[in-house]
mmCIF file of C-alpha atoms in Angstrom:
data_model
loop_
_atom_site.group_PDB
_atom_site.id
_atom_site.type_symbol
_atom_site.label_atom_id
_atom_site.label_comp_id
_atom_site.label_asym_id
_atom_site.label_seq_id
_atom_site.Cartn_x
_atom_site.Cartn_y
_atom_site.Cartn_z
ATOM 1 C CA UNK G 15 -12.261 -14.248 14.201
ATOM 2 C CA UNK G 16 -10.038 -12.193 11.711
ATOM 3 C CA UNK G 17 -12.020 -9.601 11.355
ATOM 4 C CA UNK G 18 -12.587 -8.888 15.243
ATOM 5 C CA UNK G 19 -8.303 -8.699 15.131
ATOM 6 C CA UNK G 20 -8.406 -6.552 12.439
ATOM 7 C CA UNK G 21 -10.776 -4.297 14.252
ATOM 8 C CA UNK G 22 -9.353 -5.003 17.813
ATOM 9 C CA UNK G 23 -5.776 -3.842 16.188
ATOM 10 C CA UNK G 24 -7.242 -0.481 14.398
ATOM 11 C CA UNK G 25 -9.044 0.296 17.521
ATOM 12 C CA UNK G 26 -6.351 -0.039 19.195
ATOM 13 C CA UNK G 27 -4.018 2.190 17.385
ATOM 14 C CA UNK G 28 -6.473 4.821 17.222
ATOM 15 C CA UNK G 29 -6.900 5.119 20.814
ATOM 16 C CA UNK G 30 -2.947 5.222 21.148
ATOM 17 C CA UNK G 31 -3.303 8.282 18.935
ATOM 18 C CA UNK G 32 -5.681 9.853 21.005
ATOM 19 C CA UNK G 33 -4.051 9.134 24.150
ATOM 20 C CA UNK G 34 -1.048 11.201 22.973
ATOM 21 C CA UNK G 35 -1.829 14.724 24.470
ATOM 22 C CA UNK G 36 0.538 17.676 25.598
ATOM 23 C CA UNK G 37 0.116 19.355 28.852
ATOM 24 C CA UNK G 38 2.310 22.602 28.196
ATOM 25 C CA UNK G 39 1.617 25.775 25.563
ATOM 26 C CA UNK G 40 3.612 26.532 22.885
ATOM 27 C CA UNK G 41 4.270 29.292 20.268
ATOM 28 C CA UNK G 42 5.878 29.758 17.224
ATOM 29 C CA UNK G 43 8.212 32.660 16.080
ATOM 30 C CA UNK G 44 7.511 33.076 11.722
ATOM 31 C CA UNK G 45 4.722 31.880 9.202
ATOM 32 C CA UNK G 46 6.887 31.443 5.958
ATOM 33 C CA UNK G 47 6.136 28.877 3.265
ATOM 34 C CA UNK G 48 8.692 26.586 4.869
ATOM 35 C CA UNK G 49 6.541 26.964 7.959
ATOM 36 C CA UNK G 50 3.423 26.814 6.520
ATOM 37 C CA UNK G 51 4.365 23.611 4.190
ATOM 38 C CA UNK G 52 6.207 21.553 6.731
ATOM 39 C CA UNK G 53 6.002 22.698 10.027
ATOM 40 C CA UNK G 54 2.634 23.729 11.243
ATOM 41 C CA UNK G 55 0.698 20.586 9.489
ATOM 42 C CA UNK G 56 3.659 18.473 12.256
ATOM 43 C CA UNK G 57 2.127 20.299 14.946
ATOM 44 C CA UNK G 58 -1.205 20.082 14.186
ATOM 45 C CA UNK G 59 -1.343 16.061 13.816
ATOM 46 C CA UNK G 60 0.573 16.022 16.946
ATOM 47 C CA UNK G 61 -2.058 18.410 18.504
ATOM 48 C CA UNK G 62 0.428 21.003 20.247
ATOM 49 C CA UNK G 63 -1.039 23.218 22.198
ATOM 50 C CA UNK G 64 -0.113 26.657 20.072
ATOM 51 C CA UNK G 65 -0.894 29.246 22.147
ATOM 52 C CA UNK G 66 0.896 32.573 20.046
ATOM 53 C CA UNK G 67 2.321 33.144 16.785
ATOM 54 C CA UNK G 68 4.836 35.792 16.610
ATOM 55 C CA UNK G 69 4.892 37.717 13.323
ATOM 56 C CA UNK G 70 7.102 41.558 12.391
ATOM 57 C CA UNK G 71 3.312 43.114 10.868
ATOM 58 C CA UNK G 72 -0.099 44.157 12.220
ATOM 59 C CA UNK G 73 -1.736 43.615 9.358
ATOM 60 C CA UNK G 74 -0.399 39.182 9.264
ATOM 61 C CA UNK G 75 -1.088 39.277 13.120
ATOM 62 C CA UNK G 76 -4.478 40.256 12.402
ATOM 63 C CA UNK G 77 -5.138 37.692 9.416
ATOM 64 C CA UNK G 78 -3.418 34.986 11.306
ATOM 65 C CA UNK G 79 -5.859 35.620 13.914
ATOM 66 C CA UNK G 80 -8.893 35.201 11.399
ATOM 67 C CA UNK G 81 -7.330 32.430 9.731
ATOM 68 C CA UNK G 82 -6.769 30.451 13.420
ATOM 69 C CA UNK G 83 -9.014 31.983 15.752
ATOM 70 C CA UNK G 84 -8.006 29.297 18.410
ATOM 71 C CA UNK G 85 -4.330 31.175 18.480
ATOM 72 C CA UNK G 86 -2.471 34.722 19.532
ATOM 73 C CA UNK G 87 -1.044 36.784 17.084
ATOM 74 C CA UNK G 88 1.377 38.675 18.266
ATOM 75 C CA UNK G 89 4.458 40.712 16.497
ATOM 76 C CA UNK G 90 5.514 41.217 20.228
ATOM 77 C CA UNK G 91 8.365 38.060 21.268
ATOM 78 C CA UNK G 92 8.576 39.758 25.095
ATOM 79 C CA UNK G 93 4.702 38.666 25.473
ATOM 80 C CA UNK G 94 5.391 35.339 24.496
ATOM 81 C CA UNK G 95 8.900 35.433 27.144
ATOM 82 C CA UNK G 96 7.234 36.760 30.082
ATOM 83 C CA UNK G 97 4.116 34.050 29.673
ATOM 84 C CA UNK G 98 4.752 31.245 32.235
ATOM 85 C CA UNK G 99 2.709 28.859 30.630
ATOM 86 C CA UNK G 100 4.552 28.525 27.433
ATOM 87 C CA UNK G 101 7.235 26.276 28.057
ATOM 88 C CA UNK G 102 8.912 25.804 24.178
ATOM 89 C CA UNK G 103 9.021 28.086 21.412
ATOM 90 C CA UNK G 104 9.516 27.367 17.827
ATOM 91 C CA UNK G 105 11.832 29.797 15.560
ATOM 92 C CA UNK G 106 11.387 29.315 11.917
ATOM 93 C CA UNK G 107 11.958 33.449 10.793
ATOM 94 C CA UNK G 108 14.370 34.583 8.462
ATOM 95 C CA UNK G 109 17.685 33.295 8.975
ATOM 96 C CA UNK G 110 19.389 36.517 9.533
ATOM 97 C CA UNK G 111 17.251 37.161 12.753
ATOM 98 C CA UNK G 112 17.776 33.417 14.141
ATOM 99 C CA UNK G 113 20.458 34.396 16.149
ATOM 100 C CA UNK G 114 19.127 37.179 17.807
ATOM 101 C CA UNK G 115 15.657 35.713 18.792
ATOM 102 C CA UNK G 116 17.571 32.632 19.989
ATOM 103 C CA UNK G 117 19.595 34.479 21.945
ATOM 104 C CA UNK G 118 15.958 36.199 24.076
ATOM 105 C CA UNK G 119 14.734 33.101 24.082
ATOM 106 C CA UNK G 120 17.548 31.212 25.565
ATOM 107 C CA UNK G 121 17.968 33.683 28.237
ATOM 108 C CA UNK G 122 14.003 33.608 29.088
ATOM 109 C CA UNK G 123 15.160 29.763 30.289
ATOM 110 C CA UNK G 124 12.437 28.658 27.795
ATOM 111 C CA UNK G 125 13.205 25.322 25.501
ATOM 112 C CA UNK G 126 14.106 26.264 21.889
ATOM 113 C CA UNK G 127 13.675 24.670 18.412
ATOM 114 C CA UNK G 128 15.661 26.798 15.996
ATOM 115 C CA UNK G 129 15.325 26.220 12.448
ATOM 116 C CA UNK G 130 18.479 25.827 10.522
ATOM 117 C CA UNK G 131 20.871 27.764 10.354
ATOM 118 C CA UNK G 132 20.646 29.021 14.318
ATOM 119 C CA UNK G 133 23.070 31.656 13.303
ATOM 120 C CA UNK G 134 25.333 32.677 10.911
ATOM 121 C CA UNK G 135 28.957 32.403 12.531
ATOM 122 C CA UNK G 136 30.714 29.909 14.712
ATOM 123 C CA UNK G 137 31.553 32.791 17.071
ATOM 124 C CA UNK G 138 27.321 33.266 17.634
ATOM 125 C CA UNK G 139 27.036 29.305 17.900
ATOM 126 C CA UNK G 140 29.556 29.325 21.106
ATOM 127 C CA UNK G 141 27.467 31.785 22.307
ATOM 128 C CA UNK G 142 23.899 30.759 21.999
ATOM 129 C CA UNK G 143 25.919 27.096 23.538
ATOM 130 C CA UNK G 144 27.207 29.698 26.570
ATOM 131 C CA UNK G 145 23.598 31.306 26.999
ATOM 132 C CA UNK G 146 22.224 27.985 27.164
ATOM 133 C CA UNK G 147 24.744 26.497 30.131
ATOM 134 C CA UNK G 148 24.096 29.957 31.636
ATOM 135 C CA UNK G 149 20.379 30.494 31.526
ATOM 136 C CA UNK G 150 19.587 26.586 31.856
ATOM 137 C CA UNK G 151 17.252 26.442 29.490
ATOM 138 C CA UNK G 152 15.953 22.751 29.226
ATOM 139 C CA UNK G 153 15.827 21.702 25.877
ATOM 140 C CA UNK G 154 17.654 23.413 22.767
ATOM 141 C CA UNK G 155 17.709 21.756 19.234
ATOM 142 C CA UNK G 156 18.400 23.124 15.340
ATOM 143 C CA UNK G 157 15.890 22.045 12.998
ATOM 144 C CA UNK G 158 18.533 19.677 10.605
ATOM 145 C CA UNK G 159 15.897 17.423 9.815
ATOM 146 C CA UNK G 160 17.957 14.744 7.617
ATOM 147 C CA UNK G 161 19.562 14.056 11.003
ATOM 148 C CA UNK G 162 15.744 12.584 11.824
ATOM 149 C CA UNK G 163 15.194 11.030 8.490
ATOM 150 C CA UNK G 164 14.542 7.025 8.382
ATOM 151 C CA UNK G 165 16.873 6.658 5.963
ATOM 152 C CA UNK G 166 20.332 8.558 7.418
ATOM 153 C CA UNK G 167 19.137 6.720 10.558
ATOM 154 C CA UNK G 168 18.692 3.306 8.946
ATOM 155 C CA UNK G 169 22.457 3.902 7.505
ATOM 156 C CA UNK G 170 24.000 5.419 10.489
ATOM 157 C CA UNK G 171 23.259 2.084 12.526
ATOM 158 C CA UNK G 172 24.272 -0.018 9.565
ATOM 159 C CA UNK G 173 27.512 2.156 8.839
ATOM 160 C CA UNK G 174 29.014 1.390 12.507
ATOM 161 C CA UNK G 175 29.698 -2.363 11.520
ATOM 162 C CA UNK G 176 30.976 -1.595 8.439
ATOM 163 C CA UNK G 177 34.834 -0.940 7.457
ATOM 164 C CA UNK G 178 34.198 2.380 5.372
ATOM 165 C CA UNK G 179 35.985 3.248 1.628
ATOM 166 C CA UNK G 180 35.043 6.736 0.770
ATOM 167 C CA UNK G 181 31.503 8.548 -0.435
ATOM 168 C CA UNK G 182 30.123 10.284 -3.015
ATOM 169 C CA UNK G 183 27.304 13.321 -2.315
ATOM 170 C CA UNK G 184 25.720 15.195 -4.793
ATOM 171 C CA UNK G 185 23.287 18.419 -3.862
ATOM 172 C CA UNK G 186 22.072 20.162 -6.778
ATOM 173 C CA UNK G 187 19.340 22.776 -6.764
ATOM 174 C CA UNK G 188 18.857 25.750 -9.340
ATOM 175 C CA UNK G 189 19.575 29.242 -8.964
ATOM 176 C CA UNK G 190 18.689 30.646 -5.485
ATOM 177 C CA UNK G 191 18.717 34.242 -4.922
ATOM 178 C CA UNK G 192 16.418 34.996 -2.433
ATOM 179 C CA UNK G 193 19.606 34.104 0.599
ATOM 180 C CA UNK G 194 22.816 32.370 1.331
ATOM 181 C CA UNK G 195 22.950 28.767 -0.431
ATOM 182 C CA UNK G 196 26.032 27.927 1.958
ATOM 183 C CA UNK G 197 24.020 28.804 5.341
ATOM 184 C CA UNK G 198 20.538 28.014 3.931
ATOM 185 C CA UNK G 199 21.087 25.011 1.679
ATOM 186 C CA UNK G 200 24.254 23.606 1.652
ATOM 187 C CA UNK G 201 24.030 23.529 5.541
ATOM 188 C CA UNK G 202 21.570 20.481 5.163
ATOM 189 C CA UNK G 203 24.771 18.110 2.741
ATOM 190 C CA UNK G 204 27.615 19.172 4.734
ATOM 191 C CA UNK G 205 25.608 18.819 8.072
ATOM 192 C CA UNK G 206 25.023 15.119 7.079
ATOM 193 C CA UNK G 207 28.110 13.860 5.937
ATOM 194 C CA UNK G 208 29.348 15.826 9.578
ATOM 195 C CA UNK G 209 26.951 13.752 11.326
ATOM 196 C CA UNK G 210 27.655 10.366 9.599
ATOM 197 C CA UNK G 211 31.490 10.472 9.250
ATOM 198 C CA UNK G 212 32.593 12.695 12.244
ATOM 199 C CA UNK G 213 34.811 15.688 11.924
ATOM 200 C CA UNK G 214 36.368 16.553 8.409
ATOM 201 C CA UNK G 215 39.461 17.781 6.625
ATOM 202 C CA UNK G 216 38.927 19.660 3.771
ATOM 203 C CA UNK G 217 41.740 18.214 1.276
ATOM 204 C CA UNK G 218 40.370 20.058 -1.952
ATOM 205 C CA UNK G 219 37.936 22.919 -2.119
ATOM 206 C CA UNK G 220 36.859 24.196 -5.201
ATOM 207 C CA UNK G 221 34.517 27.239 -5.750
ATOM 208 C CA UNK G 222 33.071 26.751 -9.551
ATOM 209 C CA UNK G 223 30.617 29.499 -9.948
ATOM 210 C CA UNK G 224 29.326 31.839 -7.314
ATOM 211 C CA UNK G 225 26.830 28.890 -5.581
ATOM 212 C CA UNK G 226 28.314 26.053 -6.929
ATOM 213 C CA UNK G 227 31.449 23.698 -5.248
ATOM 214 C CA UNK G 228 33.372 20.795 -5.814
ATOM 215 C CA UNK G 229 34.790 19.473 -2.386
ATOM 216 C CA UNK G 230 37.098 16.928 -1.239
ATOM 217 C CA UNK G 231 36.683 15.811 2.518
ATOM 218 C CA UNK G 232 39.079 13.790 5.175
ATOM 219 C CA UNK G 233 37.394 11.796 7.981
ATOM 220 C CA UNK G 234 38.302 10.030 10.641
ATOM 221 C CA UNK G 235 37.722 6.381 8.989
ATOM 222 C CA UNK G 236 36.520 7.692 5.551
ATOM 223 C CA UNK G 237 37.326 10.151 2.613
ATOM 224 C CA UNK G 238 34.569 11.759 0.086
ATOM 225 C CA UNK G 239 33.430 14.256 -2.230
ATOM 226 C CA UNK G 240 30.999 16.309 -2.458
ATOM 227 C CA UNK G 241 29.335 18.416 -5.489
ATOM 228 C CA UNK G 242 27.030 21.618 -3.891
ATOM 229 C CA UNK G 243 25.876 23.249 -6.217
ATOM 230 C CA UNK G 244 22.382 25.868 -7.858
ATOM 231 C CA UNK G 245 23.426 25.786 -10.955
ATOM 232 C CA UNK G 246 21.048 22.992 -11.997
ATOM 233 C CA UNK G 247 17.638 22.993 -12.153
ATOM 234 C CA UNK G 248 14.678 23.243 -9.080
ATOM 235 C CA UNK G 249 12.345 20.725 -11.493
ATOM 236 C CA UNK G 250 14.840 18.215 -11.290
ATOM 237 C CA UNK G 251 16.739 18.714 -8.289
ATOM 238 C CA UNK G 252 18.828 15.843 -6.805
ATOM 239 C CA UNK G 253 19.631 14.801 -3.420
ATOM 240 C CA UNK G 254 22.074 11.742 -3.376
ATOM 241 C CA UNK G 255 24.275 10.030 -1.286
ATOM 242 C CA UNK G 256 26.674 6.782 -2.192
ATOM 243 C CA UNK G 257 28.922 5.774 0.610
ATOM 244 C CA UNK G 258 31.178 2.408 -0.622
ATOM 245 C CA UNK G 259 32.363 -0.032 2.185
ATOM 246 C CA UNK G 260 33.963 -3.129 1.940
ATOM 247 C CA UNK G 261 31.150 -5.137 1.843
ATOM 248 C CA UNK G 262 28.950 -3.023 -0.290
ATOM 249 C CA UNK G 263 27.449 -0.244 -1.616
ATOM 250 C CA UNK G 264 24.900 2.170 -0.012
ATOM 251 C CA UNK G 265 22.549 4.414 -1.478
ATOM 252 C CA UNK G 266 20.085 7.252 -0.295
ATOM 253 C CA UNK G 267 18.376 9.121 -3.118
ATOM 254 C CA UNK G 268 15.981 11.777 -2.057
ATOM 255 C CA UNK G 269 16.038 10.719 1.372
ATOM 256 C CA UNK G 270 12.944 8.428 0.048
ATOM 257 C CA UNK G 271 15.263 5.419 -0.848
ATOM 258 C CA UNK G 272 17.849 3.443 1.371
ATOM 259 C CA UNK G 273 19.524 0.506 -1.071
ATOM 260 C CA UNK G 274 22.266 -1.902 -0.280
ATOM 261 C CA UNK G 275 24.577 -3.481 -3.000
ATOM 262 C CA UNK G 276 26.593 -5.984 -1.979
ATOM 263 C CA UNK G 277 30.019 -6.845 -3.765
ATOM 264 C CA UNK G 278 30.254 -10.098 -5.055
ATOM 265 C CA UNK G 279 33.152 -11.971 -3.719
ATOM 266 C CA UNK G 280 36.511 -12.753 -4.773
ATOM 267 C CA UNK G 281 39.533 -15.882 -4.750
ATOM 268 C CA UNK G 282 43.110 -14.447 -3.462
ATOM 269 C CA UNK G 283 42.096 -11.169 -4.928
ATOM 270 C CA UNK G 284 40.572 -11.844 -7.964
ATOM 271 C CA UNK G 285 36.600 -11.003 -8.127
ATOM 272 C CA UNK G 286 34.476 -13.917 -9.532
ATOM 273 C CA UNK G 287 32.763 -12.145 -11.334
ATOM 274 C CA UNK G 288 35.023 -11.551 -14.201
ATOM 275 C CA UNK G 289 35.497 -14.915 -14.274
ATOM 276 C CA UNK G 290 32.023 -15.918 -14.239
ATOM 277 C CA UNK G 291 28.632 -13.462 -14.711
ATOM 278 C CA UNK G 292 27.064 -12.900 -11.652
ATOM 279 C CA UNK G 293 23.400 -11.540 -10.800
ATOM 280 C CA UNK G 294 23.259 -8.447 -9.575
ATOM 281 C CA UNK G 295 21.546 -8.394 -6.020
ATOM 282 C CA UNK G 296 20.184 -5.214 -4.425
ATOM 283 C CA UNK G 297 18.876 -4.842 -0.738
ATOM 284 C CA UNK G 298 15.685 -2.040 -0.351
ATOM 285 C CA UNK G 299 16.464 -1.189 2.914
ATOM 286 C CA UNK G 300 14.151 2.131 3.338
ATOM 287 C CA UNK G 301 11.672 3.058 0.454
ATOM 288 C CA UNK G 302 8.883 5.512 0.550
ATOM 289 C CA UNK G 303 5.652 3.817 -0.628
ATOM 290 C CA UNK G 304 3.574 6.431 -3.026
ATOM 291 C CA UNK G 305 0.676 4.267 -3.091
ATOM 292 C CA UNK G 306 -0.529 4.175 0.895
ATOM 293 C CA UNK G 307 -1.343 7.627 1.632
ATOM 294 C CA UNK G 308 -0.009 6.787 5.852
ATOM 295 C CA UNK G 309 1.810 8.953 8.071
ATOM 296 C CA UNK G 310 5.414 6.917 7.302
ATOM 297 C CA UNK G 311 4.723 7.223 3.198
ATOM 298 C CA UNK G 312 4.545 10.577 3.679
ATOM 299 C CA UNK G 313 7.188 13.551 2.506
ATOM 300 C CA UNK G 314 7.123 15.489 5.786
ATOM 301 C CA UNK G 315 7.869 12.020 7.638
ATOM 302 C CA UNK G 316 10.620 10.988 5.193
ATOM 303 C CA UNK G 317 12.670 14.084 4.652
ATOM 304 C CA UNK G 318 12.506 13.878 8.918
ATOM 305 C CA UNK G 319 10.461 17.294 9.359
ATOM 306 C CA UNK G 320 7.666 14.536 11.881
ATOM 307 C CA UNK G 321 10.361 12.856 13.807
ATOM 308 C CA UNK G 322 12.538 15.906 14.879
ATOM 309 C CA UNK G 323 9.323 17.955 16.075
ATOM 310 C CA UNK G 324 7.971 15.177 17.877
ATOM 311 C CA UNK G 325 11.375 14.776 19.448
ATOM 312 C CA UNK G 326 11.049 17.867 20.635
ATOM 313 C CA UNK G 327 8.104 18.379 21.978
ATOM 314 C CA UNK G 328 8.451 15.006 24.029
ATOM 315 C CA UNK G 329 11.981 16.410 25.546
ATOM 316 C CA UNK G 330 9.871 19.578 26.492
ATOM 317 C CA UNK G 331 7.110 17.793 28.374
ATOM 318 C CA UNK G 332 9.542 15.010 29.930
ATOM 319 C CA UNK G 333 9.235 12.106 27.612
ATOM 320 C CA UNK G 334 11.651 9.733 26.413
ATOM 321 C CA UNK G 335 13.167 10.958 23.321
ATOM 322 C CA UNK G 336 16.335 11.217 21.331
ATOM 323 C CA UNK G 337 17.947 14.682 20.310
ATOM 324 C CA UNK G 338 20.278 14.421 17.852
ATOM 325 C CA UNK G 339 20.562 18.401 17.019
ATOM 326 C CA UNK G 340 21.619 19.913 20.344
ATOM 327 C CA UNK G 341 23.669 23.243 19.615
ATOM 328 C CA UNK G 342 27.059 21.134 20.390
ATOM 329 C CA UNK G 343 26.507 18.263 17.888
ATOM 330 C CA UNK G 344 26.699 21.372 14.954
ATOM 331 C CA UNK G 345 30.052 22.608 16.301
ATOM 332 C CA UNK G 346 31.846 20.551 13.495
ATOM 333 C CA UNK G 347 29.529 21.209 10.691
ATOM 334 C CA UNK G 348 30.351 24.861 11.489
ATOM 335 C CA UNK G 349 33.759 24.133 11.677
ATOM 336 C CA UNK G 350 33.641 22.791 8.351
ATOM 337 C CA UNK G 351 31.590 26.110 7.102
ATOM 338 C CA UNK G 352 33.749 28.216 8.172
ATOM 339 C CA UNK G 353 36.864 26.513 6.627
ATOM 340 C CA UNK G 354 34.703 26.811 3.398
ATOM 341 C CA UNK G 355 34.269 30.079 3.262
ATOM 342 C CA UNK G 356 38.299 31.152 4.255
ATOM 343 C CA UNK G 357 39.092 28.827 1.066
#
């Protein structure tokens, strides 16, 4: 009797994974590593109907075409505008060019999914929001895929019912001189605390080295810190969040772990425990499990890269989904950019 559940409930699942098709095309705009390492594999479990890629060279267009002889390569973006039956495109070039090719395909009326950053000015983000209201195209959304993560979703919900203190973010890469770190990494750490705590203030901004800042931030309901910086180390880079309430402590590390510590409690004011020891109790909210090798214990689903292109590509074909990266939710983290850079 078990064992026909157990194989009523996998058979089950795998037809609901089979039953998930796409009716529209698609095509992508770039094949970069970041495309290559955590885009494309998305869209292949999902099985999205890529119909073109759109590279700048010949010579990739015609490798591309050897490598995935079920797609067109193409270093032309107007064949892949004037094509009826592609109904989303997917921008992941180099971020100096976001901005332009955003702004053709807006106006084709096409849906969009621009990686991060869409452009490189607040002045370009009004207007890619204006082309979109003018051109109608259906769906727009930046690739900020923390927004998407389990874990800043877990503590988004959570942080609602809580009375906030302040937070404490730490970013820290090693040297990075292939681009911008502001636009290109430190988008992704000021982007989040935008998106968890609402519009900021910056009280104290402090460039350290050329890459590297100490910040101070003002929120609505909450003040925090924030250290961005590439003067540490790619083998040990750190991604971590603590964000103190008044019932607790929250952690994110990674974007793999999600912890709660709750304060122990206190008589008029005075905490018990310095008047007795007391055990310390910690709440694993969200935790990536290395030893499953599943879709949800995965890197690509953790660090959100699954969730925002599936939101996507359900918007695009009329599903039910939630988009949490429209052009106008990134006004403020620009905002806050911007401010940065006038320090």
């Amino acid at each position: 009797m078990i064992q026909q559940l157990i194989e009523r409930y996998k058979r089950i699942r795998t037809e609901r994974f089979l039953a998930q098709t796409y009716q529209y095309s698609y095509a992508f705009v770039g094949m970069g590593q970041h495309s290559l390492t955590n885009l494309y594999p998305v869209l292949h479990y999902l099985g999205v109907p890529l119909k073109y890629i759109c590279v700048t060279s010949d010579r990739k267009a015609r490798q591309i075409e050897r490598k995935f002889p079920q797609v067109k390569a193409t270093t032309s973006l107007d064949m892949i505008l004037n094509d009826d039956e592609v109904k989303g495109v997917f921008v992941s070039a180099s971020p100096s060019a976001h901005f332009s090719i955003a702004s053709q395909i807006l106006k084709s009326g096409k849906s969009l999914f621009i990686e991060k950053p869409p452009c490189q000015l607040l002045q370009e983000l009004d207007t890619l929001i204006d082309k979109q209201q003018l051109y109608g195209s259906p769906v727009v959304m930046v690739g900020l895929q923390k927004r998407y993560g389990p874990a800043v979703q877990i503590l988004r919900k959570r942080l609602r019912k809580e009375h906030l203190v302040s937070y404490d973010l730490h970013y820290l890469t090693g040297n990075y001189p292939e681009g911008n770190a502001l636009l290109d990494l430190f988008i992704h750490p000021l982007d989040l605390v935008t998106y968890l705590f609402g519009k900021s203030e910056i009280i104290v901004c402090q460039q350290v080295s050329p890459a590297s800042y100490i910040i101070m931030l003002r929120h609505p309901h909450i003040v925090g810190t924030l250290e961005l910086s590439t003067a540490y180390t790619w083998t040990t880079a750190e991604e971590s969040l603590k964000v103190c309430t008044s019932k607790g402590i929250y952690r994110i590390s990674q974007m793999e772990e999600l912890t709660f510590e709750p304060k122990p409690s206190s008589i008029f004011g005075i905490p018990i425990e310095k008047i007795r020891p007391c055990n310390k109790t910690v709440e694993y909210i969200y935790t990536r499990n290395n030893f499953t090798p599943v879709l949800p214990n995965n890197q690509i689903y953790s660090q959100g890269y699954f969730e925002e292109l599936q939101t996507f590509v359900e918007a695009v074909e009329g599903h039910k989904s939630s988009i949490v990266s429209t052009l106008d939710t990134i006004k403020n983290t620009y905002l806050l950019i911007e401010a940065i850079i006038s320090q």
